Short mmCIF file of C-alpha atoms in Angstrom, two decimals:
data_model
loop_
_atom_site.label_atom_id
_atom_site.label_comp_id
_atom_site.label_asym_id
_atom_site.label_seq_id
_atom_site.Cartn_x
_atom_site.Cartn_y
_atom_site.Cartn_z
CA MET A 20 101.25 44.21 -97.46
CA TRP A 21 99.32 40.99 -97.80
CA THR A 22 101.02 39.74 -94.71
CA GLY A 23 99.60 42.60 -92.69
CA PHE A 24 96.11 42.08 -94.00
CA ILE A 25 96.15 38.43 -93.03
CA LEU A 26 97.36 39.25 -89.55
CA ILE A 27 94.61 41.81 -89.05
CA SER A 28 91.98 39.41 -90.30
CA GLY A 29 93.21 36.66 -88.05
CA LEU A 30 93.12 38.87 -85.03
CA CYS A 31 89.47 39.59 -85.68
CA PHE A 32 88.54 35.92 -85.54
CA LEU A 33 90.67 34.96 -82.55
CA GLN A 34 88.67 34.11 -79.41
CA GLY A 35 90.47 36.07 -76.76
CA THR A 36 89.40 36.68 -73.23
CA ASP A 37 86.82 39.23 -74.21
CA GLY A 38 85.84 37.57 -77.45
CA GLN A 39 85.55 33.97 -76.22
CA LEU A 40 82.30 32.10 -76.99
CA TRP A 41 80.18 31.91 -73.90
CA LEU A 42 77.02 29.89 -73.07
CA ASP A 43 75.39 29.50 -69.67
CA THR A 44 75.30 25.74 -69.20
CA ALA A 45 73.58 25.68 -65.79
CA PRO A 46 70.50 23.43 -66.09
CA ILE A 47 67.15 24.90 -65.08
CA ARG A 48 63.59 23.62 -64.49
CA GLN A 49 60.70 25.59 -65.87
CA ARG A 50 56.95 25.11 -65.36
CA VAL A 51 54.11 26.24 -67.58
CA ARG A 52 50.36 25.68 -67.38
CA ALA A 53 48.93 23.70 -70.20
CA GLY A 54 47.50 25.94 -72.87
CA ASP A 55 49.73 28.85 -72.06
CA THR A 56 52.81 30.13 -73.95
CA THR A 57 56.31 29.70 -72.61
CA VAL A 58 59.77 30.96 -73.60
CA LEU A 59 62.91 28.87 -73.11
CA GLY A 60 65.85 31.24 -72.87
CA CYS A 61 69.30 30.69 -74.39
CA THR A 62 71.95 33.42 -74.58
CA VAL A 63 75.20 32.91 -76.52
CA GLU A 64 78.02 35.46 -76.44
CA ASN A 65 80.71 35.65 -79.09
CA LEU A 66 79.13 32.98 -81.23
CA GLY A 67 81.27 33.74 -84.25
CA ASN A 68 80.78 31.20 -86.99
CA SER A 69 79.30 28.60 -84.66
CA VAL A 70 75.69 27.48 -85.02
CA VAL A 71 73.06 27.35 -82.28
CA ARG A 72 70.81 24.31 -82.42
CA TRP A 73 67.63 23.52 -80.44
CA PHE A 74 66.67 19.96 -79.61
CA GLY A 75 63.33 18.90 -78.14
CA PRO A 76 62.43 15.90 -75.97
CA GLY A 77 63.83 12.71 -77.45
CA GLN A 78 66.66 14.60 -79.21
CA SER A 79 64.36 15.81 -81.97
CA LEU A 80 65.96 18.73 -83.84
CA LEU A 81 63.79 21.80 -83.78
CA PHE A 82 66.06 24.57 -85.11
CA ASN A 83 69.41 24.58 -86.81
CA GLY A 84 70.48 28.17 -86.37
CA VAL A 85 67.53 30.24 -87.56
CA THR A 86 66.19 27.49 -89.75
CA ALA A 87 63.13 25.62 -88.43
CA VAL A 88 63.41 21.87 -88.80
CA SER A 89 60.18 20.85 -86.99
CA SER A 90 56.90 21.17 -88.84
CA ASP A 91 55.12 22.16 -85.65
CA ARG A 92 54.37 25.84 -86.10
CA ARG A 93 53.84 26.30 -82.40
CA PHE A 94 57.64 26.47 -82.07
CA SER A 95 59.52 29.64 -83.04
CA LEU A 96 62.69 31.64 -82.25
CA ALA A 97 62.66 34.99 -80.48
CA ARG A 98 65.81 37.13 -80.97
CA PRO A 99 65.27 40.62 -79.59
CA TYR A 100 69.08 40.86 -79.44
CA SER A 101 71.78 39.15 -81.48
CA SER A 102 72.91 37.07 -78.53
CA TYR A 103 69.36 35.81 -77.74
CA TRP A 104 68.32 32.45 -79.14
CA ASN A 105 65.08 31.95 -77.24
CA LEU A 106 62.71 29.10 -78.08
CA VAL A 107 59.02 30.07 -77.97
CA ILE A 108 56.31 27.37 -77.52
CA LYS A 109 52.70 28.46 -77.93
CA HIS A 110 49.66 26.59 -76.61
CA VAL A 111 51.75 24.22 -74.57
CA LYS A 112 50.49 20.67 -74.44
CA VAL A 113 51.11 17.94 -71.96
CA GLY A 114 53.16 16.16 -74.64
CA ASP A 115 55.52 19.13 -74.81
CA GLN A 116 56.85 18.24 -71.38
CA GLY A 117 60.47 17.07 -71.26
CA ILE A 118 64.12 18.20 -71.58
CA TYR A 119 65.03 20.88 -74.16
CA ARG A 120 68.69 21.54 -75.14
CA CYS A 121 70.29 24.66 -76.49
CA GLN A 122 73.61 23.54 -78.03
CA VAL A 123 76.68 25.16 -79.63
CA GLN A 124 79.66 23.25 -81.08
CA TYR A 125 82.97 25.24 -80.78
CA PRO A 126 85.52 23.91 -80.27
CA VAL A 127 83.71 21.65 -77.82
CA THR A 128 79.99 21.17 -77.51
CA LEU A 129 78.36 23.50 -75.02
CA THR A 130 74.85 22.56 -73.91
CA ARG A 131 72.22 24.11 -71.72
CA GLU A 132 69.40 21.82 -70.56
CA ILE A 133 65.94 23.17 -69.68
CA THR A 134 63.45 20.74 -68.17
CA LEU A 135 59.96 21.81 -69.09
CA GLU A 136 57.14 20.77 -66.79
CA VAL A 137 53.65 21.27 -68.11
CA GLN A 138 51.24 21.91 -65.27
CA VAL A 139 47.79 20.44 -65.77
CA ALA A 140 44.76 21.48 -63.75
CA PRO A 141 43.21 18.55 -61.87
CA GLN A 142 40.44 16.52 -63.44
CA ILE A 143 38.14 13.94 -61.83
CA LEU A 144 37.89 10.56 -63.48
CA PRO A 145 34.19 9.56 -63.17
CA SER A 146 34.85 6.02 -64.37
CA SER A 147 36.96 5.28 -61.31
CA SER A 148 35.02 7.45 -58.80
CA SER A 149 31.92 6.56 -56.77
CA GLU A 150 28.43 7.48 -57.93
CA ASN A 151 25.29 8.39 -55.97
CA GLN A 152 24.19 5.54 -53.74
CA GLN A 153 21.66 4.46 -51.13
CA VAL A 154 22.89 2.52 -48.11
CA ILE A 155 21.22 0.90 -45.12
CA GLU A 156 21.61 2.56 -41.74
CA GLY A 157 24.33 0.90 -39.66
CA SER A 158 26.32 -0.43 -42.61
CA GLU A 159 29.92 0.40 -43.60
CA VAL A 160 30.39 2.50 -46.72
CA THR A 161 33.53 3.42 -48.70
CA ILE A 162 33.43 6.03 -51.44
CA TYR A 163 36.20 6.82 -53.94
CA CYS A 164 37.43 9.86 -55.84
CA ASP A 165 40.11 9.53 -58.58
CA ALA A 166 41.72 12.58 -60.17
CA THR A 167 44.56 13.38 -62.57
CA GLY A 168 46.71 16.48 -63.08
CA PHE A 169 50.23 17.75 -62.78
CA PRO A 170 51.47 18.03 -60.20
CA SER A 171 49.55 15.12 -58.70
CA PRO A 172 46.47 16.63 -57.04
CA LYS A 173 45.51 16.37 -53.37
CA ILE A 174 41.99 15.11 -52.57
CA MET A 175 39.91 16.76 -49.84
CA TRP A 176 36.44 15.62 -48.64
CA HIS A 177 33.54 17.78 -47.42
CA LEU A 178 30.00 16.91 -46.30
CA ILE A 179 27.30 19.25 -47.63
CA GLN A 180 24.06 19.39 -45.59
CA ASP A 181 21.41 22.12 -45.78
CA GLY A 182 23.79 24.37 -47.67
CA LYS A 183 26.53 24.07 -45.03
CA SER A 184 29.95 22.49 -45.65
CA LYS A 185 31.88 20.41 -43.13
CA GLN A 186 35.47 19.26 -43.79
CA LEU A 187 36.02 15.55 -43.21
CA ASP A 188 39.27 13.95 -44.38
CA THR A 189 41.80 13.74 -47.22
CA GLY A 190 42.75 10.96 -49.59
CA GLU A 191 41.35 9.18 -52.59
CA GLN A 192 38.86 7.18 -50.50
CA LEU A 193 36.57 7.97 -47.56
CA LEU A 194 35.39 5.31 -45.08
CA LEU A 195 32.03 5.74 -43.30
CA SER A 196 31.63 3.16 -40.53
CA ASN A 197 28.22 2.40 -38.95
CA ILE A 198 26.61 5.10 -41.02
CA SER A 199 23.54 6.81 -39.53
CA ARG A 200 20.65 8.81 -40.96
CA GLU A 201 22.31 12.00 -39.73
CA GLN A 202 25.12 11.34 -42.22
CA THR A 203 22.83 11.59 -45.21
CA GLY A 204 24.05 14.29 -47.56
CA VAL A 205 26.35 15.18 -50.44
CA TYR A 206 29.98 14.11 -50.10
CA ARG A 207 32.17 16.39 -52.24
CA CYS A 208 35.73 15.51 -53.16
CA THR A 209 37.93 18.38 -54.33
CA ALA A 210 41.20 17.89 -56.25
CA ILE A 211 43.83 20.63 -55.78
CA ASN A 212 47.36 20.87 -57.23
CA GLY A 213 47.99 24.60 -57.34
CA VAL A 214 46.81 24.93 -60.92
CA THR A 215 43.52 26.64 -61.39
CA PRO A 216 40.82 25.72 -61.64
CA SER A 217 40.47 22.95 -59.09
CA ALA A 218 38.13 20.05 -59.76
CA SER A 219 35.31 18.63 -57.61
CA TRP A 220 32.96 15.65 -57.66
CA ASP A 221 29.70 15.22 -55.71
CA ILE A 222 28.53 11.85 -54.41
CA LYS A 223 25.04 11.81 -52.89
CA VAL A 224 24.72 9.26 -50.11
CA GLU A 225 21.19 8.54 -48.86
CA VAL A 226 20.77 6.41 -45.74
CA GLU A 227 17.72 4.15 -45.71
CA TYR A 228 15.86 3.39 -42.48
CA ALA A 229 12.45 2.33 -41.19
CA PRO A 230 9.86 5.10 -40.73
CA THR A 231 8.91 6.73 -37.43
CA ILE A 232 5.73 8.69 -36.63
CA ILE A 233 5.41 11.86 -34.58
CA VAL A 234 1.92 12.77 -33.27
CA LYS A 235 1.89 16.31 -31.94
CA THR A 236 -1.79 16.29 -30.90
CA PRO A 237 -2.85 12.78 -29.81
CA GLU A 238 -6.29 13.91 -28.57
CA LEU A 239 -8.81 16.19 -30.28
CA SER A 240 -12.36 17.25 -29.44
CA GLN A 241 -15.06 18.42 -31.80
CA GLU A 242 -18.82 18.94 -31.82
CA ARG A 243 -20.99 16.64 -33.83
CA GLY A 244 -21.76 17.78 -37.35
CA LYS A 245 -18.59 19.85 -37.69
CA SER A 246 -15.28 19.15 -39.49
CA ALA A 247 -11.96 18.02 -37.98
CA VAL A 248 -8.36 17.60 -39.21
CA LEU A 249 -6.09 14.87 -37.79
CA GLU A 250 -2.31 15.05 -38.33
CA CYS A 251 0.69 12.69 -38.15
CA THR A 252 4.30 13.38 -39.24
CA VAL A 253 6.23 10.50 -40.84
CA VAL A 254 10.06 10.48 -40.96
CA GLY A 255 11.71 7.71 -42.97
CA PHE A 256 13.57 6.83 -46.15
CA PRO A 257 12.74 5.80 -48.73
CA ARG A 258 9.18 7.00 -48.79
CA GLY A 259 6.76 4.10 -48.63
CA GLN A 260 2.99 3.76 -48.26
CA ASN A 261 1.01 5.92 -45.84
CA TYR A 262 -2.67 5.45 -44.94
CA TRP A 263 -5.32 6.00 -42.21
CA ARG A 264 -7.27 3.22 -40.48
CA LYS A 265 -10.41 3.29 -38.31
CA ASP A 266 -12.22 0.34 -36.76
CA GLY A 267 -10.09 -2.07 -38.80
CA ASN A 268 -10.91 -0.38 -42.13
CA VAL A 269 -8.59 1.63 -44.37
CA LEU A 270 -10.03 5.09 -44.96
CA ILE A 271 -10.13 6.15 -48.60
CA ARG A 272 -11.15 9.45 -50.15
CA ASP A 273 -14.95 9.76 -50.24
CA TRP A 274 -17.66 12.30 -49.45
CA ASN A 275 -16.63 12.54 -45.79
CA TYR A 276 -12.94 11.54 -45.59
CA ASP A 277 -10.09 13.25 -47.45
CA PRO A 278 -6.61 11.82 -46.61
CA GLN A 279 -3.73 14.04 -47.82
CA ASP A 280 0.09 13.58 -47.84
CA ILE A 281 2.27 16.71 -47.83
CA GLN A 282 5.90 15.95 -48.77
CA GLN A 283 8.19 18.38 -46.91
CA ASN A 284 11.51 16.85 -48.03
CA SER A 285 13.00 13.52 -49.06
CA THR A 286 12.52 12.03 -45.57
CA THR A 287 9.56 13.89 -43.98
CA THR A 288 5.86 13.61 -44.90
CA VAL A 289 2.88 15.17 -43.09
CA MET A 290 -0.23 12.96 -43.10
CA ASN A 291 -3.51 14.88 -42.80
CA LEU A 292 -7.00 13.39 -42.51
CA LEU A 293 -9.84 15.82 -43.17
CA ILE A 294 -13.17 14.69 -41.74
CA LYS A 295 -15.77 16.92 -43.34
CA GLN A 296 -18.59 16.06 -40.96
CA VAL A 297 -18.13 14.26 -37.64
CA GLU A 298 -21.19 12.23 -36.66
CA PRO A 299 -21.57 9.72 -33.83
CA PRO A 300 -20.93 6.94 -33.28
CA GLN A 301 -18.54 6.12 -36.15
CA GLY A 302 -17.08 9.63 -36.33
CA TYR A 303 -15.60 9.48 -32.83
CA GLY A 304 -12.95 7.16 -31.50
CA VAL A 305 -9.34 6.24 -32.27
CA TYR A 306 -7.88 6.88 -35.73
CA TYR A 307 -4.61 5.16 -36.70
CA CYS A 308 -2.01 6.62 -39.06
CA VAL A 309 0.20 3.93 -40.62
CA ALA A 310 3.51 4.31 -42.50
CA GLU A 311 5.57 1.50 -44.00
CA ASN A 312 8.54 0.92 -46.31
CA GLN A 313 10.83 -2.02 -47.08
CA HIS A 314 12.63 -1.58 -43.76
CA GLY A 315 9.63 -1.60 -41.39
CA GLU A 316 6.16 -0.39 -40.40
CA VAL A 317 5.00 2.00 -37.68
CA THR A 318 1.59 3.11 -36.36
CA GLY A 319 0.46 6.24 -34.55
CA ASN A 320 -2.98 7.11 -33.19
CA VAL A 321 -5.18 10.15 -32.71
CA THR A 322 -8.29 10.06 -30.51
CA LEU A 323 -11.25 12.19 -31.58
CA GLN A 324 -13.71 12.95 -28.78
CA GLU A 325 -17.13 14.57 -28.81
CA ILE A 326 -17.77 17.98 -27.29
CA THR A 327 -21.09 17.89 -25.42
CA THR A 328 -22.92 21.19 -25.19
CA THR A 329 -25.34 22.00 -22.30
CA THR A 330 -27.96 24.72 -22.88
CA THR A 331 -29.14 26.53 -19.72
CA THR A 332 -32.27 28.71 -19.97
CA THR A 333 -32.86 31.23 -17.18
CA THR A 334 -36.42 32.55 -16.82
CA PRO A 335 -37.03 35.44 -14.41
CA SER A 336 -39.50 34.45 -11.70
CA PRO A 337 -42.23 37.05 -11.11
CA THR A 338 -43.35 37.95 -7.60
CA THR A 339 -46.11 35.56 -6.68
CA VAL A 340 -48.71 35.92 -3.91
CA THR A 341 -49.87 32.56 -2.65
CA THR A 342 -53.45 32.28 -1.46
CA THR A 343 -54.27 29.49 0.94
CA THR A 344 -57.77 28.18 0.54
CA THR A 345 -59.48 26.16 3.24
CA THR A 346 -62.53 24.25 2.25
CA THR A 347 -65.10 23.31 4.86
CA SER A 348 -67.66 20.73 4.00
CA THR A 349 -71.13 21.04 5.70
CA THR A 350 -73.74 18.29 5.54
CA THR A 351 -77.45 18.97 6.27
CA SER A 352 -79.83 16.13 6.92
CA THR A 353 -83.47 16.65 5.98
CA THR A 354 -86.32 14.19 6.46
CA THR A 355 -89.10 14.44 3.95
CA THR A 356 -92.29 12.41 3.57
CA GLN A 357 -93.57 12.08 0.09
CA SER A 358 -96.39 10.17 -1.47
CA THR A 359 -95.66 6.76 -2.95
CA THR A 360 -96.19 8.04 -6.47
CA GLU A 361 -93.99 11.05 -6.15
CA SER A 362 -90.36 11.19 -7.26
CA THR A 363 -88.45 14.15 -6.00
CA SER A 364 -85.16 15.62 -7.15
CA ARG A 365 -83.44 18.43 -5.45
CA VAL A 366 -80.65 20.49 -6.84
CA SER A 367 -78.62 22.74 -4.64
CA THR A 368 -76.74 25.47 -6.43
CA LEU A 369 -73.94 27.64 -5.05
CA THR A 370 -73.23 30.95 -6.63
CA PRO A 371 -69.86 32.51 -5.66
CA VAL A 372 -69.95 36.25 -5.22
CA ARG A 373 -66.68 38.25 -5.51
CA SER A 374 -66.40 41.48 -3.70
CA SER A 375 -65.58 44.42 -5.94
CA SER A 376 -63.04 45.57 -3.41
CA ALA A 377 -60.78 42.50 -3.91
CA PRO A 378 -57.19 43.38 -4.93
CA SER A 379 -56.31 42.64 -8.55
CA SER A 380 -53.14 40.82 -7.57
CA LEU A 381 -55.06 38.06 -5.70
CA THR A 382 -56.72 35.21 -7.52
CA SER A 383 -59.63 33.28 -6.04
CA THR A 384 -60.31 29.80 -7.24
CA GLN A 385 -63.90 29.09 -8.12
CA ARG A 386 -65.21 25.60 -7.81
CA PRO A 387 -67.86 24.51 -10.30
CA ALA A 388 -71.28 23.75 -8.85
CA ALA A 389 -71.49 20.15 -7.78
CA THR A 390 -73.90 17.90 -9.60
CA PRO A 391 -77.00 17.54 -7.32
CA SER A 392 -77.75 14.18 -5.87
CA VAL A 393 -81.05 12.76 -7.13
CA SER A 394 -83.00 10.21 -5.02
CA THR A 395 -85.64 7.97 -6.57
CA ARG A 396 -88.22 6.23 -4.43
CA SER A 397 -90.17 3.14 -5.19
CA PRO A 398 -93.91 3.84 -5.67
CA THR A 399 -94.86 1.33 -3.02
CA THR A 400 -92.26 2.01 -0.38
CA PRO A 401 -92.21 5.34 1.49
CA VAL A 402 -88.70 6.49 2.02
CA ASN A 403 -87.37 9.27 4.16
CA PRO A 404 -84.32 10.19 2.08
CA THR A 405 -81.36 12.02 3.49
CA THR A 406 -80.29 14.74 1.12
CA THR A 407 -76.76 15.99 1.37
CA SER A 408 -76.12 19.37 -0.07
CA SER A 409 -73.08 19.64 -2.32
CA TYR A 410 -72.48 23.15 -1.29
CA GLN A 411 -69.04 23.59 0.26
CA PRO A 412 -68.27 27.14 1.24
CA VAL A 413 -64.74 28.34 0.47
CA VAL A 414 -62.85 30.38 3.00
CA THR A 415 -60.21 32.72 1.56
CA SER A 416 -58.18 35.62 2.79
CA GLY A 417 -60.29 37.95 0.72
CA PRO A 418 -63.98 38.58 0.65
CA GLY A 419 -65.97 35.40 1.10
CA TYR A 420 -68.67 33.89 -0.98
CA GLU A 421 -72.38 34.54 -0.29
CA ILE A 422 -75.28 32.19 -0.73
CA ASN A 423 -77.92 33.45 -3.06
CA PRO A 424 -81.17 32.79 -1.23
CA GLY A 425 -83.07 32.72 -4.40
CA THR A 426 -81.32 29.70 -5.67
CA GLN A 427 -81.51 27.59 -2.49
CA ASP A 428 -84.06 24.88 -1.95
CA ASN A 429 -87.09 25.99 0.12
CA ASN A 430 -86.54 23.15 2.54
CA ALA A 431 -83.04 24.36 3.27
CA GLY A 432 -84.35 26.88 5.82
CA VAL A 433 -86.86 24.55 7.57
CA VAL A 434 -85.82 23.18 10.97
CA SER A 435 -86.99 19.64 11.60
CA ARG A 436 -89.47 18.80 14.40
CA PRO A 437 -87.06 16.83 16.57
CA VAL A 438 -84.70 19.71 16.52
CA LYS A 439 -87.46 22.10 17.54
CA ALA A 440 -88.42 19.83 20.43
CA ILE A 441 -84.90 19.77 21.68
CA ILE A 442 -84.65 23.53 21.48
CA VAL A 443 -87.91 23.98 23.45
CA LEU A 444 -86.74 21.52 26.08
CA VAL A 445 -83.41 23.27 26.55
CA ALA A 446 -85.08 26.69 26.80
CA THR A 447 -87.64 25.49 29.38
CA THR A 448 -84.97 23.92 31.54
CA PHE A 449 -82.90 27.11 31.44
CA PHE A 450 -85.94 29.19 32.39
CA ILE A 451 -86.83 27.01 35.42
CA LEU A 452 -83.30 27.13 36.72
#
């Protein structure tokens, strides 16, 4: 009876073909991102009385069967089934990376090796990477970007200008030969290793160069007494000193001049000069805009000219009738005998008479009465004076003037004796013939 019991019990513990202990010993490689949780699988069939042990990197014993040996509570066993002896690692660290062994001793030692690779997102090392820098145009520049991570990250370079990205090259360093002002911008290195997130590092490179001046309107015109604005655009880096000059003098802000600098960006400045009141002669001429920095100096010029205004007045010419006046001068000689004690003065007066029928559109010019000539004789010497009348009749196209008999001298109508004799002689001769 006891013999039968022993035989039955022995058969139960024999490792036959179906009951033989089995462990998959094929090595595997497993990756996990740092910070995540991973499960290292180990399946043992027909374990019997054997014990499953887990060893960590460096042959440190983690579990002996179901008993935890390590004090690190991040390690645990997961056994959803009796044949599963899975090792669970929470919050994986970079130091957890290495070879893990699931091991069973019966009758020989069976081992399964699992190589754990902890993937680490890339990180830039600022201490060994380039910082922002200013370089001189035409020089050679090398910038660096150092990054860590697992797997080893790949470095890519991009140039950022005005919000646009341009891919350049790959590698831990970037060489810029004979750098120009057009290469000013942000150089971004990006580290990629397949583990998110990727890492990037910006290096601002500013290229220094001497300023240049752009004058869009080199000539301006303005009237005297009015205001004017002169403008120059300066392009250069770094920004230096800008000022206006006229007739050898630097123009400063005062009651008439107001220089202003408008910064558009890191390299461009607009220089404005407000002249509140332009007055000759100092207000007109050539104004110089000057820009300078440590790399050079440049000068532009704006000429301000005066606008001359001409006022033309047009007066309508009325219809004019021109009257031509012909003046005839008549001289009358009169011989008069006076006593030695007598002094005679004659005054001849002309009185112009205008006909009432003269048109209103014609104008006759009246001459003032001439001052009479006065002759004075010596009391002892008889003189036969010749008196010339100042009367000068005026001939016009209209009605003529008339002599007022009442105002003429009485002697004006007397004919002299010699004249009478001549008249009698001529008449007698004519009668005889």
